[in-house]
mmCIF file of C-alpha atoms in Angstrom:
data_model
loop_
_atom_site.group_PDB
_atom_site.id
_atom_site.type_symbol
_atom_site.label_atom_id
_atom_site.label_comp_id
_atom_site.label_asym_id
_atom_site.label_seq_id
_atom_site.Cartn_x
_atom_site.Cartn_y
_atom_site.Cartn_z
ATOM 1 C CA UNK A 141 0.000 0.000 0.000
ATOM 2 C CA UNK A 142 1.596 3.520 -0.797
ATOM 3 C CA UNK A 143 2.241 5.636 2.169
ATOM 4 C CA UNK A 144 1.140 8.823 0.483
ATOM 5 C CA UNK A 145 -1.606 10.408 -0.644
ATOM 6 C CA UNK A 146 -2.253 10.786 -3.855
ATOM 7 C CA UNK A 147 -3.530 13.618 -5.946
ATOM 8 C CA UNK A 148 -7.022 12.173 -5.823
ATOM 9 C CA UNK A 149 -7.373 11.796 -1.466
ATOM 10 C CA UNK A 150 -5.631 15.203 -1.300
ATOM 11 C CA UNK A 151 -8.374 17.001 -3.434
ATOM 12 C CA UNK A 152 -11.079 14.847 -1.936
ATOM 13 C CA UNK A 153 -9.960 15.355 1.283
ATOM 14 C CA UNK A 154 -9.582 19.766 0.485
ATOM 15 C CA UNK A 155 -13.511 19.025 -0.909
ATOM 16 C CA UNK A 156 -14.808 17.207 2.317
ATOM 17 C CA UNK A 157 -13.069 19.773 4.898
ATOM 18 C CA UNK A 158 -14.753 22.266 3.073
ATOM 19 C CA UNK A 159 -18.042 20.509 2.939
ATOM 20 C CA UNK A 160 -17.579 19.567 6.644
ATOM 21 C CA UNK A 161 -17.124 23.729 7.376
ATOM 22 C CA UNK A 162 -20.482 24.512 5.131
ATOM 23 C CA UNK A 163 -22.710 21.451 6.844
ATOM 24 C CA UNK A 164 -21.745 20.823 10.529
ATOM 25 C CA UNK A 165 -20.876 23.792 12.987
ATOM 26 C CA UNK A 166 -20.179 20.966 15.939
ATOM 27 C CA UNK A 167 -16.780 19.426 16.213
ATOM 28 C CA UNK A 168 -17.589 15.908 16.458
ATOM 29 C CA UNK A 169 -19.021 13.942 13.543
ATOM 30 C CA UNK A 170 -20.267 10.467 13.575
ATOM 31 C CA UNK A 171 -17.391 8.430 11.775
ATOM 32 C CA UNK A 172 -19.658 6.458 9.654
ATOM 33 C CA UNK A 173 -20.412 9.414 8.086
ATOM 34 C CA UNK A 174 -17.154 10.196 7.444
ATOM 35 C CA UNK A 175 -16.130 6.791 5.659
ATOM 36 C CA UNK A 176 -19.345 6.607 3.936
ATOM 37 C CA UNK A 177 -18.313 9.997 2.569
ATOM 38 C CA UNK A 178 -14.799 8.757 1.324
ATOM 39 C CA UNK A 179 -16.334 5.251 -0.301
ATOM 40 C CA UNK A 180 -18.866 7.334 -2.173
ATOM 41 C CA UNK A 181 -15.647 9.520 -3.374
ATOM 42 C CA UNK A 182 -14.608 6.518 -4.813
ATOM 43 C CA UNK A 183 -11.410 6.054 -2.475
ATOM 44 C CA UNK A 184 -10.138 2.925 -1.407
ATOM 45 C CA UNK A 185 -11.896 1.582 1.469
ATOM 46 C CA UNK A 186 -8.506 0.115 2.797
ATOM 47 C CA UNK A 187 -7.358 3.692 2.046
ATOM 48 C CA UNK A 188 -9.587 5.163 4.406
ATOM 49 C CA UNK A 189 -7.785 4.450 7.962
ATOM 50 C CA UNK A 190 -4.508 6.081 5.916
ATOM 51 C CA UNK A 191 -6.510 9.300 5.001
ATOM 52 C CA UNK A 192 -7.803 9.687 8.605
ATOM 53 C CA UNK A 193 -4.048 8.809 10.392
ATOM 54 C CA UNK A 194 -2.813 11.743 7.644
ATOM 55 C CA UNK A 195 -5.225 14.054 8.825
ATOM 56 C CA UNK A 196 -4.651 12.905 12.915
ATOM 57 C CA UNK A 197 -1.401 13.727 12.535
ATOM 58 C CA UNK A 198 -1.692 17.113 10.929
ATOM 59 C CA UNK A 199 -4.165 17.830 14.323
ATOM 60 C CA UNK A 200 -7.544 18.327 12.247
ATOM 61 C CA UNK A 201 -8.994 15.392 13.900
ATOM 62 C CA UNK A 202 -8.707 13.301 16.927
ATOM 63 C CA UNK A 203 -11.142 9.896 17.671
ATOM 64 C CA UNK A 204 -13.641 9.931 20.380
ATOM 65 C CA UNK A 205 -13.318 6.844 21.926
ATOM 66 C CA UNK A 206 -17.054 5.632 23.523
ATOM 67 C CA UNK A 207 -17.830 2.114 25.024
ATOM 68 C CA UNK A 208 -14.672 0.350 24.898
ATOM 69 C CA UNK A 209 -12.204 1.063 21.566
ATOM 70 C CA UNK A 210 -14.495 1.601 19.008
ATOM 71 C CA UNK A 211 -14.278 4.819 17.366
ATOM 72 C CA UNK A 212 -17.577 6.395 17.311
ATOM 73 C CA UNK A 213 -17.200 9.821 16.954
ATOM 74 C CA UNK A 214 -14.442 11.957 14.870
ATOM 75 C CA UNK A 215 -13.829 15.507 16.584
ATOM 76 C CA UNK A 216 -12.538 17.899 14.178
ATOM 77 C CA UNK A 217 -10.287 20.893 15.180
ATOM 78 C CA UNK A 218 -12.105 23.377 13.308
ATOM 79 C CA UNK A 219 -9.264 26.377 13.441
ATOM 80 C CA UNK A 220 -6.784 24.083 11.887
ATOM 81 C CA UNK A 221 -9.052 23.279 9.209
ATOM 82 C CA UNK A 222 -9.584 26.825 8.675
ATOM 83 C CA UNK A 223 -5.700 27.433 8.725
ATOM 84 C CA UNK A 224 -4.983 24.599 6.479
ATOM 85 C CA UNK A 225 -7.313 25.529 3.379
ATOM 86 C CA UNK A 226 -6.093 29.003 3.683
ATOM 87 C CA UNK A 227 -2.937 27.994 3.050
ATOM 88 C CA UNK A 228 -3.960 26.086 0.045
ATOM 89 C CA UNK A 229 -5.287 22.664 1.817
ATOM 90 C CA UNK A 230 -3.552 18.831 0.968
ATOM 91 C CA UNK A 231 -3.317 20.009 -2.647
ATOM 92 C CA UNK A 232 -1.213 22.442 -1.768
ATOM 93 C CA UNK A 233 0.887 20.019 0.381
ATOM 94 C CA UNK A 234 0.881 17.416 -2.125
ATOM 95 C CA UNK A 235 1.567 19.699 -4.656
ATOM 96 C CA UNK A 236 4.680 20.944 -2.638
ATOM 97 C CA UNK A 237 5.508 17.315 -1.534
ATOM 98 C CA UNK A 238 5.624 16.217 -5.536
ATOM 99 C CA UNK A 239 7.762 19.252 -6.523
ATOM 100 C CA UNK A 240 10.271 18.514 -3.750
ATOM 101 C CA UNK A 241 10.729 14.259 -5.211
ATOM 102 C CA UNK A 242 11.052 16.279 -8.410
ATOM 103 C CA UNK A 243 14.234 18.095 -6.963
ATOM 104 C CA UNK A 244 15.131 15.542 -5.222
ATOM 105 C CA UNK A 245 15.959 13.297 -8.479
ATOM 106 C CA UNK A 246 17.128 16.130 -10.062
ATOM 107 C CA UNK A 247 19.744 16.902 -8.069
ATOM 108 C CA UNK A 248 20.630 13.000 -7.824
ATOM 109 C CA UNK A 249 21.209 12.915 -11.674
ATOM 110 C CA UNK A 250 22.522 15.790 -11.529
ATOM 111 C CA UNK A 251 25.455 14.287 -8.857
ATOM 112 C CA UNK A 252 25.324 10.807 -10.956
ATOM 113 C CA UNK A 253 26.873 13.134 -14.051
ATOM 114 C CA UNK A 254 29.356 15.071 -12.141
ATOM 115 C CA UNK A 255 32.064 12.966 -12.370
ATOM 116 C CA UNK A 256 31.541 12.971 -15.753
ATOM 117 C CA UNK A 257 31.040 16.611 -16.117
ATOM 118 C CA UNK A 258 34.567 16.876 -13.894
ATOM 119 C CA UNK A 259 36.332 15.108 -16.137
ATOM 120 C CA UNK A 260 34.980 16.803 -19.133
ATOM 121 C CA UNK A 261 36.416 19.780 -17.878
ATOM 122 C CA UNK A 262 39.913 18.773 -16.962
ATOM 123 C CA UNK A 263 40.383 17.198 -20.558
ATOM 124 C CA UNK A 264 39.462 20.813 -21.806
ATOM 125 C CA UNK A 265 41.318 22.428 -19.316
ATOM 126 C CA UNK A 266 44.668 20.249 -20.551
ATOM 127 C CA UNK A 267 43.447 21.074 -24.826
ATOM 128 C CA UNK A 268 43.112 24.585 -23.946
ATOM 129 C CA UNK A 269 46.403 24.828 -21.781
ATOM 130 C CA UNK A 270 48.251 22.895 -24.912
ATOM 131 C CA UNK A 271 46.800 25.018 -27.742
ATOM 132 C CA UNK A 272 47.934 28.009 -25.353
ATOM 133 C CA UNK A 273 51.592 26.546 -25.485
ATOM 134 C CA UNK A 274 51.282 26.171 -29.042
ATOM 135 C CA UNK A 275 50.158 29.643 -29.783
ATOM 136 C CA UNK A 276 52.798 31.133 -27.471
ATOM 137 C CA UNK A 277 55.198 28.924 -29.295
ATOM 138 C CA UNK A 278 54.519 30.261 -32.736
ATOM 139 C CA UNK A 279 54.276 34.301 -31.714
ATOM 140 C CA UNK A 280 57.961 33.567 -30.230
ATOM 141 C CA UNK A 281 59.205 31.869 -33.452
ATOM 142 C CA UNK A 282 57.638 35.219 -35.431
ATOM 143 C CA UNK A 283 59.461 37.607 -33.326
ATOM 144 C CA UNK A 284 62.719 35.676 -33.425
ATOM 145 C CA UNK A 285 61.726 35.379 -37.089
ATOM 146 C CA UNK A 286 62.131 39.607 -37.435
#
């Protein structure tokens, strides 16, 4: 199973935060409502315990724990919710997250070639150093030559 979201959970999970600040104005939610909401999203039901772990760990929701273990009830922090769609919501993060692998493999071609590159440079360090000599060779010959 992939341990990231992808494009898809992050803009269905922007979508439901936003839906969740339009519908309900009290912090706790029943959680069957919550995966019903993700299966008819068309998410991964084996996904769903990822996608709510993501968002536990970015403090926008904590379990309310009734009657043993089960998980009832979802509480929802409702000022980081707030905070994180005004700063451009999982998109945004998975957007960021992307461009960073991007760089990432980038820079680790980029440091595959080097040695390359390096040695590129000495050999045209040592032609450009010769054809130097040479030229410096050939204006002494024309001024011994007058």
């Amino acid at each position: 199973m992939n341990k990231e979201l992808s494009k898809e959970e992050s803009e269905f999970i922007d979508t439901f935060l936003k839906e969740y600040l339009d519908k309900y104005q009290t912090e706790s939610v029943f959680k069957g409502k919550v995966t019903f909401l993700m299966k008819e999203s068309g998410i991964n039901p084996l996904r769903n315990d990822f996608i709510l772990k993501e968002l536990y760990s970015l403090s926008i929701l904590s379990f309310k724990h009734e009657s043993g273990h089960k998980k009832l009830a979802i509480d929802f922090n409702r000022d980081n919710i707030v905070e994180l769609i005004k700063n451009g919501g999982m998109t945004e993060k998975w957007l960021n997250r992307e461009q960073k692998k991007i760089n990432i493999s980038l820079s680790e071609n980029t440091l595959k070639e080097f040695p390359k590159t390096k040695w590129f440079a000495r050999i045209g360090f040592f032609i450009a150093v010769v054809l130097g000599l040479k030229e410096l060779y050939f204006w002494i010959m024309q001024l011994q030559a007058q």
